[in-house]
Coordinates of C-alpha atoms in Angstrom, one line a residue:
Chain A
X1 CA -0.2 0.3 0.3
X2 CA 3.1 2.6 0.7
X3 CA 4.4 1.4 -2.4
X4 CA 1.3 2.1 -4.3
X5 CA 1.5 5.8 -3.0
X6 CA 5.0 6.2 -3.0
X7 CA 5.7 4.8 -6.3
X8 CA 2.6 5.0 -8.2
X9 CA -0.2 7.9 -6.6
X10 CA 3.0 10.7 -6.0
X11 CA 4.2 10.4 -9.7
X12 CA 0.9 10.3 -11.5
X13 CA -0.2 13.2 -9.6
X14 CA 2.7 15.1 -10.7
X15 CA 2.4 13.8 -14.0
X16 CA -1.7 14.8 -13.4
X17 CA -0.6 18.5 -12.1
X18 CA 1.5 18.7 -15.1
X19 CA -1.6 18.3 -17.4
X20 CA -3.8 19.7 -16.0
X21 CA -1.8 22.8 -15.7
X22 CA -1.6 22.5 -19.8
X23 CA -5.6 21.9 -20.0
X24 CA -6.8 24.8 -18.5
X25 CA -5.3 26.8 -21.7
X26 CA -6.6 24.1 -24.4
X27 CA -10.1 24.5 -22.8
X28 CA -10.3 28.2 -22.1
X29 CA -9.6 28.5 -25.9
X30 CA -11.9 25.9 -26.6
X31 CA -14.5 27.6 -24.8
X32 CA -13.7 30.8 -25.7
X33 CA -12.5 31.1 -28.6
X34 CA -14.0 27.9 -30.1
X35 CA -11.3 26.1 -31.6
X36 CA -8.7 23.1 -30.5
X37 CA -5.4 24.6 -29.8
X38 CA -3.1 22.2 -31.3
X39 CA -0.3 24.4 -30.8
X40 CA -0.6 24.7 -26.9
X41 CA 1.8 21.7 -26.4
X42 CA 4.3 23.6 -27.9
X43 CA 3.6 26.9 -26.5
X44 CA 5.2 24.7 -22.6
X45 CA 8.0 23.8 -24.8
X46 CA 8.6 27.1 -25.3
X47 CA 7.9 28.0 -21.7
X48 CA 10.6 25.2 -20.8
X49 CA 13.0 26.6 -23.0
X50 CA 12.6 30.0 -21.7
X51 CA 13.5 29.3 -18.5
X52 CA 16.3 27.0 -19.6
X53 CA 18.0 29.9 -21.1
X54 CA 17.5 32.6 -17.3
X55 CA 19.2 29.5 -15.6
X56 CA 21.8 29.2 -17.8
X57 CA 22.4 33.0 -18.0
X58 CA 21.0 33.9 -15.2
X59 CA 22.5 31.2 -12.5
X60 CA 19.4 30.9 -11.0
X61 CA 17.1 27.9 -9.8
X62 CA 14.7 26.6 -12.3
X63 CA 11.6 27.7 -10.1
X64 CA 12.4 31.3 -9.8
X65 CA 12.7 31.1 -13.5
X66 CA 9.3 31.0 -14.2
X67 CA 8.6 34.2 -14.2
X68 CA 10.7 34.9 -17.0
X69 CA 9.2 31.7 -18.5
X70 CA 5.6 32.8 -18.3
X71 CA 6.3 36.3 -19.5
X72 CA 8.1 35.7 -22.6
X73 CA 5.8 32.5 -23.4
X74 CA 2.5 35.0 -23.4
X75 CA 4.3 37.1 -25.8
X76 CA 4.4 34.3 -27.9
X77 CA 1.0 33.5 -27.3
X78 CA -0.4 37.2 -28.1
X79 CA 1.9 37.2 -30.8
X80 CA 0.7 33.6 -32.1
X81 CA -2.9 35.2 -31.9
X82 CA -2.2 38.8 -33.0
X83 CA -0.1 36.7 -36.5
X84 CA -2.1 33.5 -37.2
X85 CA -5.3 33.4 -35.3
X86 CA -7.0 36.9 -35.1
X87 CA -6.8 37.0 -39.4
X88 CA -8.8 34.1 -39.5
X89 CA -11.6 34.6 -36.8
X90 CA -14.4 35.6 -39.0
X91 CA -13.5 32.6 -40.5
X92 CA -15.6 28.9 -39.5
X93 CA -13.2 27.5 -36.3
X94 CA -11.9 24.9 -38.1
X95 CA -9.2 26.9 -40.5
X96 CA -7.9 28.4 -37.3
X97 CA -7.6 25.0 -36.2
X98 CA -5.5 24.3 -38.8
X99 CA -3.5 27.6 -38.2
X100 CA -2.9 26.8 -34.6
X101 CA -1.3 22.6 -36.3
X102 CA 0.8 25.1 -38.7
X103 CA 1.9 27.4 -35.5
X104 CA 2.7 24.1 -33.7
X105 CA 5.2 22.8 -36.4
X106 CA 6.9 26.7 -36.3
X107 CA 7.5 27.0 -32.8
X108 CA 9.1 23.6 -32.4
X109 CA 11.4 24.2 -35.4
X110 CA 11.9 28.1 -34.4
X111 CA 12.6 25.9 -30.4
X112 CA 14.7 23.3 -32.4
X113 CA 16.8 26.1 -34.8
X114 CA 18.1 28.5 -31.0
X115 CA 18.5 25.9 -29.0
X116 CA 19.4 22.5 -30.8
X117 CA 17.6 19.2 -30.1
X118 CA 20.0 17.6 -27.5
X119 CA 18.1 17.1 -24.2
X120 CA 18.9 18.9 -21.6
X121 CA 18.0 19.4 -17.4
X122 CA 17.7 22.5 -15.2
X123 CA 20.2 20.9 -12.3
X124 CA 21.9 17.3 -12.3
X125 CA 23.1 15.7 -9.1
X126 CA 20.9 13.6 -7.0
X127 CA 17.8 15.5 -4.8
X128 CA 17.2 13.8 -1.5
X129 CA 13.7 12.7 -1.3
X130 CA 11.6 14.2 1.8
X131 CA 10.2 11.6 4.5
X132 CA 7.3 12.3 5.7
X133 CA 5.7 10.7 8.8
X134 CA 8.4 7.9 8.3
X135 CA 6.5 6.1 5.2
X136 CA 6.1 8.1 2.3
X137 CA 8.8 9.2 0.7
X138 CA 8.2 11.5 -2.0
X139 CA 10.5 13.7 -4.7
X140 CA 11.0 17.1 -3.6
X141 CA 10.4 18.1 -6.9
X142 CA 7.7 16.1 -7.2
X143 CA 6.2 17.8 -3.8
X144 CA 7.1 20.7 -5.5
X145 CA 5.0 20.2 -8.4
X146 CA 1.9 19.2 -6.4
X147 CA 1.7 21.9 -4.0
X148 CA 2.4 24.7 -6.5
X149 CA -0.4 23.5 -8.8
X150 CA -2.8 23.4 -5.6
X151 CA -2.0 26.9 -4.7
X152 CA -2.5 27.6 -8.9
X153 CA -6.0 26.2 -9.1
X154 CA -7.2 27.9 -5.8
X155 CA -5.8 31.1 -7.4
X156 CA -7.5 29.8 -10.8
X157 CA -10.9 29.3 -9.1
X158 CA -10.1 33.0 -6.7
X159 CA -9.7 34.8 -10.4
X160 CA -12.6 33.0 -11.7
X161 CA -15.4 33.3 -9.3
X162 CA -14.1 36.7 -7.6
X163 CA -12.5 39.3 -10.3
X164 CA -14.5 41.0 -13.5
X165 CA -12.6 39.4 -16.0
X166 CA -12.6 36.3 -14.4
X167 CA -16.7 36.5 -14.3
X168 CA -16.3 37.5 -17.7
X169 CA -14.2 34.9 -18.9
X170 CA -16.9 32.2 -17.8
X171 CA -20.0 34.8 -19.1
X172 CA -18.2 34.3 -22.9
X173 CA -17.8 30.7 -22.5
X174 CA -21.0 30.3 -21.0
X175 CA -23.0 31.6 -24.2
X176 CA -20.8 34.0 -26.5
X177 CA -23.9 35.8 -28.4
X178 CA -25.2 37.0 -24.6
X179 CA -21.9 38.4 -23.3
X180 CA -21.2 40.2 -26.7
X181 CA -25.2 41.4 -26.0
X182 CA -24.4 42.4 -22.6
X183 CA -21.4 44.9 -23.7
X184 CA -18.6 42.7 -22.9
X185 CA -15.1 43.4 -24.4
X186 CA -14.6 40.3 -26.4
X187 CA -11.2 41.0 -27.8
X188 CA -9.9 41.7 -24.2
X189 CA -11.5 38.1 -22.2
X190 CA -9.8 36.5 -25.2
X191 CA -6.3 38.4 -24.7
X192 CA -6.6 37.3 -21.2
X193 CA -7.6 34.3 -22.0
X194 CA -4.6 33.6 -23.9
X195 CA -2.1 35.3 -20.7
X196 CA -4.1 32.3 -18.5
X197 CA -3.5 29.7 -20.8
X198 CA -0.1 30.8 -22.0
X199 CA 1.0 31.3 -18.5
X200 CA -0.2 27.8 -17.0
X201 CA 1.2 26.3 -20.3
X202 CA 5.1 27.4 -19.1
X203 CA 4.6 26.8 -15.6
X204 CA 3.1 23.0 -17.1
X205 CA 6.3 23.0 -19.5
X206 CA 9.1 24.1 -16.9
X207 CA 7.7 21.5 -14.2
X208 CA 8.3 18.8 -17.7
X209 CA 11.3 20.3 -17.3
X210 CA 11.9 19.6 -13.4
X211 CA 10.2 16.5 -13.3
X212 CA 12.4 14.7 -16.5
X213 CA 14.1 16.9 -18.9
X214 CA 13.6 19.4 -21.5
X215 CA 13.7 18.6 -24.9
X216 CA 11.6 19.8 -28.0
X217 CA 9.2 17.6 -28.6
X218 CA 8.2 17.7 -24.5
X219 CA 5.3 19.5 -25.3
X220 CA 3.9 18.1 -28.4
X221 CA 4.0 14.7 -26.8
X222 CA 1.7 15.6 -24.2
X223 CA -0.9 17.3 -26.4
X224 CA -2.7 13.8 -26.0
X225 CA -3.2 13.5 -22.7
X226 CA -4.1 17.2 -22.4
X227 CA -6.7 17.2 -24.9
X228 CA -8.4 14.2 -23.1
X229 CA -8.1 16.0 -19.4
X230 CA -9.7 19.0 -21.2
X231 CA -12.6 17.3 -22.6
X232 CA -13.0 14.6 -19.7
X233 CA -13.6 17.7 -17.5
X234 CA -15.8 19.5 -19.9
X235 CA -14.8 22.3 -22.7
X236 CA -14.8 25.5 -21.0
X237 CA -14.7 24.7 -17.1
X238 CA -11.2 25.2 -16.1
X239 CA -11.2 23.7 -12.8
X240 CA -12.8 20.9 -14.6
X241 CA -9.5 20.3 -16.8
X242 CA -7.6 20.4 -13.4
X243 CA -9.9 17.2 -12.4
X244 CA -9.5 15.8 -15.5
X245 CA -5.7 16.4 -15.7
X246 CA -5.3 15.0 -12.7
X247 CA -7.8 11.8 -13.0
X248 CA -5.8 11.1 -16.6
X249 CA -2.2 11.4 -14.8
X250 CA -3.0 8.6 -12.0
X251 CA -5.0 7.0 -13.9
X252 CA -1.6 6.2 -16.5
X253 CA 0.3 5.2 -13.8
X254 CA -1.8 3.0 -11.9
X255 CA -2.7 1.1 -14.5
X256 CA 0.9 -0.4 -14.6
X257 CA 0.6 -0.8 -11.2
X258 CA 1.3 -4.6 -10.6
X259 CA -2.3 -6.3 -8.9
X260 CA -1.9 -10.1 -8.4
X261 CA 1.7 -10.0 -9.6
X262 CA 0.9 -8.5 -13.5
X263 CA 0.7 -5.0 -14.2
X264 CA -3.1 -4.1 -15.7
X265 CA -1.0 -3.0 -19.5
X266 CA 2.1 -3.5 -20.4
X267 CA 4.0 -0.1 -18.9
X268 CA 4.9 0.7 -23.2
X269 CA 1.2 1.6 -24.2
X270 CA 0.4 4.0 -20.7
X271 CA 0.2 7.1 -23.0
X272 CA -2.7 5.0 -24.8
X273 CA -4.8 5.1 -21.5
X274 CA -5.4 9.0 -22.4
X275 CA -6.5 8.5 -26.0
X276 CA -9.0 5.3 -24.0
X277 CA -10.7 7.7 -21.7
X278 CA -11.0 10.3 -24.8
X279 CA -12.9 8.1 -26.6
X280 CA -14.7 6.4 -23.8
X281 CA -15.5 10.5 -23.2
X282 CA -16.1 11.5 -26.5
X283 CA -18.8 8.5 -27.1
X284 CA -21.0 8.0 -23.8
X285 CA -20.9 11.6 -22.5
X286 CA -19.1 14.4 -24.7
X287 CA -19.6 17.3 -22.6
X288 CA -17.6 15.8 -20.2
X289 CA -17.8 15.3 -16.4
X290 CA -18.7 18.7 -15.7
X291 CA -21.1 19.7 -17.9
X292 CA -19.1 21.9 -20.5
X293 CA -19.9 23.1 -23.3
X294 CA -20.6 20.8 -25.9
X295 CA -20.1 22.3 -29.6
Chain B
X1 CA 19.5 2.2 -72.7
X2 CA 22.2 4.2 -70.2
X3 CA 19.5 7.2 -69.0
X4 CA 21.4 10.4 -67.6
X5 CA 21.3 11.3 -64.0
X6 CA 19.2 14.0 -64.0
X7 CA 16.6 12.1 -65.5
X8 CA 17.1 9.6 -62.1
X9 CA 16.3 12.6 -60.1
X10 CA 13.2 14.2 -61.4
X11 CA 12.4 9.9 -61.2
X12 CA 12.8 10.4 -57.2
X13 CA 11.2 13.4 -57.5
X14 CA 7.9 12.5 -58.8
X15 CA 8.1 8.8 -57.5
X16 CA 8.2 10.7 -53.6
X17 CA 5.6 13.3 -55.7
X18 CA 3.2 11.3 -56.3
X19 CA 2.7 9.4 -53.5
X20 CA 1.9 12.8 -51.5
X21 CA -0.5 13.1 -54.7
X22 CA -2.5 10.4 -53.7
X23 CA -2.4 11.6 -49.4
X24 CA -3.3 14.5 -51.1
X25 CA -6.3 13.4 -52.8
X26 CA -7.3 10.7 -49.9
X27 CA -7.3 14.3 -48.1
X28 CA -8.9 16.0 -50.2
X29 CA -11.8 13.6 -49.7
X30 CA -11.8 14.3 -45.8
X31 CA -11.2 17.7 -45.6
X32 CA -12.6 19.3 -49.5
X33 CA -15.5 16.9 -49.7
X34 CA -16.7 17.0 -46.5
X35 CA -14.5 19.6 -44.2
X36 CA -13.1 16.9 -42.0
X37 CA -10.1 17.6 -40.2
X38 CA -7.6 14.9 -40.2
X39 CA -4.4 15.3 -38.4
X40 CA -3.4 11.8 -38.1
X41 CA -2.2 11.1 -41.9
X42 CA 0.2 9.9 -40.7
X43 CA -1.0 7.1 -38.7
X44 CA -3.2 6.2 -41.7
X45 CA 0.3 6.1 -43.7
X46 CA 2.0 3.7 -41.6
X47 CA -1.1 1.1 -41.1
X48 CA -0.6 1.0 -44.9
X49 CA 3.0 0.4 -44.9
X50 CA 3.0 -2.2 -42.7
X51 CA 0.2 -4.1 -43.9
X52 CA 1.5 -3.9 -47.4
X53 CA 5.3 -4.7 -45.9
X54 CA 4.0 -7.8 -44.0
X55 CA 2.1 -9.1 -46.4
X56 CA 4.8 -9.0 -49.5
X57 CA 7.7 -9.0 -47.7
X58 CA 10.4 -11.8 -48.1
X59 CA 10.0 -14.3 -44.6
X60 CA 11.8 -13.5 -41.8
X61 CA 12.5 -15.2 -38.4
X62 CA 11.9 -11.8 -36.3
X63 CA 8.7 -11.3 -37.6
X64 CA 5.0 -12.4 -38.8
X65 CA 5.4 -12.4 -42.3
X66 CA 6.7 -14.4 -45.1
X67 CA 3.3 -14.6 -47.0
X68 CA 4.9 -13.1 -50.2
X69 CA 1.5 -12.3 -51.7
X70 CA 1.5 -10.3 -55.1
X71 CA 2.2 -6.3 -54.1
X72 CA -1.5 -5.2 -55.7
X73 CA -3.1 -7.4 -53.1
X74 CA -1.1 -5.7 -50.7
X75 CA -1.8 -2.7 -52.1
X76 CA -5.7 -3.4 -51.6
X77 CA -5.4 -5.0 -47.9
X78 CA -3.8 -1.8 -47.2
X79 CA -6.0 0.0 -48.1
X80 CA -8.8 -2.1 -46.2
X81 CA -6.6 -2.2 -42.7
X82 CA -6.4 1.7 -43.2
X83 CA -10.2 2.0 -43.4
X84 CA -11.6 0.3 -41.1
X85 CA -9.1 2.2 -38.8
X86 CA -11.2 5.2 -40.0
X87 CA -14.5 3.5 -39.7
X88 CA -14.0 2.7 -36.2
X89 CA -12.5 6.7 -35.7
X90 CA -15.2 8.4 -37.8
X91 CA -18.1 6.5 -36.1
X92 CA -16.9 8.1 -32.7
X93 CA -16.4 11.4 -33.7
X94 CA -18.7 12.8 -36.6
X95 CA -21.8 13.7 -34.9
X96 CA -19.3 16.0 -33.1
X97 CA -17.8 19.3 -34.3
X98 CA -15.0 18.9 -36.7
X99 CA -12.3 19.7 -34.0
X100 CA -13.1 16.8 -31.7
X101 CA -12.1 14.8 -34.9
X102 CA -9.0 16.6 -35.2
X103 CA -8.1 15.8 -31.6
X104 CA -9.4 12.1 -31.9
X105 CA -6.8 11.4 -35.1
X106 CA -4.1 12.8 -33.0
X107 CA -4.3 10.0 -30.7
X108 CA -5.0 7.7 -33.2
X109 CA -2.4 8.4 -34.8
X110 CA -0.2 7.9 -31.1
X111 CA -1.6 4.6 -30.9
X112 CA -0.7 3.7 -34.1
X113 CA 2.6 4.3 -33.2
X114 CA 2.7 3.2 -29.8
X115 CA 1.6 -0.4 -31.3
X116 CA 4.4 -0.5 -34.4
X117 CA 6.9 0.0 -31.8
X118 CA 6.4 -2.5 -28.8
X119 CA 4.3 -5.3 -31.3
X120 CA 7.5 -6.8 -32.4
X121 CA 5.9 -10.1 -33.3
X122 CA 4.2 -8.4 -36.1
X123 CA 6.3 -5.8 -37.2
X124 CA 9.3 -6.6 -35.7
X125 CA 9.3 -2.5 -33.5
X126 CA 12.0 -0.2 -34.3
X127 CA 14.2 -2.0 -36.4
X128 CA 11.6 -2.1 -38.8
X129 CA 10.8 -4.5 -42.0
X130 CA 13.4 -5.3 -44.7
X131 CA 13.3 -6.9 -48.0
X132 CA 9.8 -5.3 -49.6
X133 CA 10.3 -6.3 -52.9
X134 CA 9.0 -3.5 -55.9
X135 CA 6.5 -4.7 -58.7
X136 CA 8.0 -6.6 -61.4
X137 CA 11.5 -7.0 -60.0
X138 CA 11.9 -9.9 -61.8
X139 CA 11.7 -8.1 -64.9
X140 CA 13.1 -4.6 -64.5
X141 CA 16.2 -5.0 -62.1
X142 CA 18.4 -2.4 -60.9
X143 CA 17.8 1.3 -61.9
X144 CA 14.8 0.2 -64.5
X145 CA 12.4 -0.9 -61.7
X146 CA 13.1 2.3 -60.4
X147 CA 11.7 3.9 -63.7
X148 CA 9.0 1.0 -63.8
X149 CA 8.1 2.1 -59.8
X150 CA 7.3 5.7 -61.2
X151 CA 5.0 5.0 -64.1
X152 CA 3.4 2.0 -61.2
X153 CA 2.8 5.0 -58.6
X154 CA 1.6 7.4 -61.4
X155 CA -0.7 4.8 -62.3
X156 CA -2.4 4.6 -58.9
X157 CA -2.6 8.7 -58.8
X158 CA -4.5 8.2 -61.7
X159 CA -6.9 5.4 -60.1
X160 CA -7.0 7.4 -57.0
X161 CA -7.6 10.7 -59.4
X162 CA -10.7 8.9 -61.3
X163 CA -12.0 7.5 -57.7
X164 CA -12.4 10.9 -56.2
X165 CA -13.5 12.8 -59.5
X166 CA -16.4 10.1 -59.9
X167 CA -17.1 11.2 -56.7
X168 CA -17.0 14.7 -56.8
X169 CA -19.5 14.9 -60.2
X170 CA -22.2 12.3 -58.6
X171 CA -25.0 12.6 -56.3
X172 CA -23.0 11.5 -52.8
X173 CA -20.3 14.4 -54.1
X174 CA -23.2 17.0 -54.0
X175 CA -24.6 15.9 -50.9
X176 CA -21.1 15.9 -49.2
X177 CA -20.4 19.5 -50.3
X178 CA -24.0 20.4 -48.9
X179 CA -23.2 18.9 -45.7
X180 CA -19.9 20.6 -46.2
X181 CA -21.3 24.1 -46.2
X182 CA -24.8 23.6 -43.8
X183 CA -25.5 20.1 -42.1
X184 CA -28.5 21.6 -40.9
X185 CA -29.4 22.4 -44.0
X186 CA -28.7 19.0 -45.5
X187 CA -29.9 16.9 -42.4
X188 CA -33.1 19.1 -43.0
X189 CA -34.0 17.8 -46.5
X190 CA -33.2 14.0 -44.9
X191 CA -29.7 13.9 -45.6
X192 CA -28.0 11.2 -43.0
X193 CA -25.2 13.7 -42.4
X194 CA -23.4 10.9 -40.4
X195 CA -23.4 8.5 -42.4
X196 CA -22.1 10.5 -45.7
X197 CA -18.8 11.8 -43.4
X198 CA -18.3 8.4 -42.3
X199 CA -18.3 7.7 -45.9
X200 CA -16.0 10.4 -46.7
X201 CA -13.6 9.7 -44.1
X202 CA -13.6 5.7 -44.8
X203 CA -12.9 6.2 -48.4
X204 CA -10.1 8.7 -47.4
X205 CA -8.4 6.6 -45.0
X206 CA -8.3 3.5 -47.9
X207 CA -6.1 6.1 -50.4
X208 CA -4.0 7.4 -47.1
X209 CA -3.6 3.8 -46.4
X210 CA -2.7 3.0 -50.5
X211 CA 0.3 5.8 -50.3
X212 CA 1.6 4.5 -47.5
X213 CA 2.3 1.0 -49.0
X214 CA 3.7 2.4 -51.8
X215 CA 6.0 4.3 -50.2
X216 CA 7.0 0.8 -48.3
X217 CA 7.8 -0.9 -51.4
X218 CA 9.8 2.5 -52.9
X219 CA 12.0 2.3 -49.8
X220 CA 12.6 -1.2 -50.1
X221 CA 11.9 -1.4 -46.0
X222 CA 10.0 0.4 -43.4
X223 CA 10.3 1.2 -40.2
X224 CA 9.2 3.7 -37.0
X225 CA 12.3 6.1 -38.1
X226 CA 11.7 5.7 -42.1
X227 CA 9.3 8.9 -42.1
X228 CA 8.7 11.9 -40.3
X229 CA 5.1 11.6 -39.2
X230 CA 4.6 14.7 -38.6
X231 CA 6.4 16.3 -41.1
X232 CA 4.0 13.5 -43.7
X233 CA 0.9 15.0 -42.6
X234 CA 2.1 18.4 -42.0
X235 CA 3.0 18.3 -46.1
X236 CA 0.1 16.8 -47.0
X237 CA -2.5 19.9 -45.4
X238 CA 0.1 22.9 -47.0
X239 CA -0.1 20.7 -50.2
X240 CA -3.6 20.6 -50.7
X241 CA -4.8 23.9 -49.6
X242 CA -2.1 25.9 -51.9
X243 CA -3.3 23.7 -54.6
X244 CA -7.5 24.7 -53.7
X245 CA -9.1 22.4 -51.3
X246 CA -12.0 20.1 -52.9
X247 CA -10.5 20.6 -56.4
X248 CA -9.0 16.9 -57.7
X249 CA -6.9 19.1 -60.3
X250 CA -5.5 21.3 -57.3
X251 CA -4.6 18.3 -54.6
X252 CA -2.5 17.2 -57.3
X253 CA -0.6 20.2 -58.6
X254 CA -0.6 21.5 -55.1
X255 CA 0.9 18.0 -54.4
X256 CA 4.1 18.4 -57.0
X257 CA 4.7 22.3 -56.5
X258 CA 5.2 22.1 -52.9
X259 CA 7.2 18.9 -52.8
X260 CA 8.9 21.0 -55.6
X261 CA 9.4 23.9 -52.8
X262 CA 10.7 21.2 -50.4
X263 CA 12.8 19.9 -52.5
X264 CA 14.2 23.7 -53.5
X265 CA 14.3 24.6 -49.8
X266 CA 16.8 21.9 -49.5
X267 CA 19.2 23.1 -52.0
X268 CA 19.3 26.8 -50.5
X269 CA 19.9 25.8 -47.3
X270 CA 22.6 23.5 -48.3
X271 CA 23.8 27.0 -49.2
X272 CA 24.2 28.3 -45.6
X273 CA 27.3 28.5 -43.7
X274 CA 28.3 25.2 -41.9
X275 CA 27.2 25.9 -38.4
X276 CA 24.0 26.7 -39.8
X277 CA 23.3 24.0 -42.1
X278 CA 23.1 21.1 -39.2
X279 CA 19.6 23.1 -38.6
X280 CA 18.7 23.5 -42.2
X281 CA 15.6 21.0 -41.7
X282 CA 14.1 22.8 -39.1
X283 CA 14.4 25.9 -40.6
X284 CA 12.8 24.8 -43.8
X285 CA 10.2 23.1 -41.3
X286 CA 9.5 26.8 -40.7
X287 CA 9.7 28.5 -44.0
X288 CA 6.4 25.4 -44.7
X289 CA 5.1 27.1 -41.4
X290 CA 5.0 30.5 -42.7
X291 CA 3.7 29.7 -46.2
X292 CA 0.7 27.5 -45.1
X293 CA 0.1 30.1 -42.8
X294 CA 0.4 32.5 -46.2
X295 CA -2.0 31.2 -48.2
X296 CA -4.7 30.4 -45.2
X297 CA -4.8 34.2 -44.4
X298 CA -4.6 35.5 -48.3
X299 CA -4.5 32.8 -50.8
X300 CA -7.1 30.3 -49.4
X301 CA -8.4 29.0 -52.2
X302 CA -5.1 27.6 -53.7
X303 CA -4.3 27.2 -57.1
X304 CA -7.0 25.6 -58.8
X305 CA -9.9 26.9 -56.6
X306 CA -12.9 24.9 -56.6
X307 CA -15.6 24.6 -58.8
X308 CA -18.7 23.1 -58.2
X309 CA -18.9 20.3 -60.8
X310 CA -22.2 21.3 -63.7
X311 CA -25.3 19.5 -62.9
X312 CA -25.8 17.3 -65.8
X313 CA -29.8 16.9 -66.3
X314 CA -30.8 14.4 -68.6
X315 CA -33.6 15.9 -71.1
X316 CA -36.2 13.0 -71.4
X317 CA -37.3 13.6 -67.4

């Protein structure tokens, strides 16, 4: 049982936190701008590399480099929106999906051009695990990621429920026509959607780098579980996306837990779990667990 | 008969150009006719490539194989296998907004990649399948087989084109366009929107599989690393939109033009200073990405804009 918590649940929650932070942006962009943002994973990659540069140049730890990563990634996202998504906004949204697919590849090739394709790490050396109550041994980075995600979730909840902008965003996600009739400034809402989505993506990207390593496919590889998390939580429901991300992260790790000495599925098929969950959601409950928008 | 070297350059160009033309025609059935976004083209391509390879390659102790079936049967089976997978994914997704199909198609490509890498008994894992034959190898040997192969590829392109053309001018094609442009209106006159969308997605998937099988025969070897999956998917999209979505001639022309540009950028980036030369493939990708954005914003109808075929109403009615 302790093994289960130490080696399956905690890593699952860590992975789930990363999915969750990425899925919030996907869910909000889908809810407010009405398109599946294929470049979201690559925004994570950009964030991870921005932090890596700060670590190299300034010699600060990766966690301290997060603000720099957030600012840089937000600028990239706002620029992509201005240059590539906004000109297509009056067309059917599927054109924007195609554009975002192109942006994903462009961001990745830019990262590959400027930073190269080798895997990098934020810091080398062994970190001593934190021992809690003598039995739980948790890697420091896992603890940091999980606690930070919990705090960010709380902050996101307060933002969405207490601030004017948060309420406007939920209104646009629920019913764009009604929101615009009520006089909400849609362009401002869109700008804030990008800032929050890209900011959280940058944090998630740095977390991936902390947990494993920084490489140019980092974000693209996580796109499928993040889409699945956003669908599971319900489109346009940021807190639902967090729950979806945690569920998928934990499910992926638990599926390799040996029951009767044999793991449920081969660990090499771990990433298929997200797809299976996505397919089940699309068949049985396309609006997601928390009644998101069905488009 | 000895052919000069540059002729073989053109043969190579037209062989891959032809395979892309088939992919592009297939994507045109899904996107141009049906408005269905497929981000997993490489997945269907890989199914086709492996089906064709396993059925026709020489036997090996490392994986299932040695059936030595004729290449034509391999091509047909490749299309069937790819079509079945397309049918499964379409059944789930076509009732929802196109974005959902886009997300699921990424998933299907990922699952296929996982299965190919992990199911070593079937695909020989990352080592890949070798000794895949080319058509009529006993008759044409060496470089002659390349000449024959390019003819073979373009025969398949012609067949694909005729099928696409026939579908487009048929009543089925008219219904497809109606559904693409306004599914609610099409449903209101009694058209089964989901059935038509599933059909067009499956037909497209079939030809993507055929294109994959052809490339396996061309390379004579296929492994998970033999192709760059995202590049295939991405290029096919750029080709179709630049050529003209909804227009079959545009699909073929777009494939050849973009393939020419892609091949030319290789020549250009080779002129870069040495420390940039290693980065040339990323810069090429960036340039094609920019080209896609340009085409999407300024040149959306493509080289050959879609023309609805004339209605042919018989006089005796």
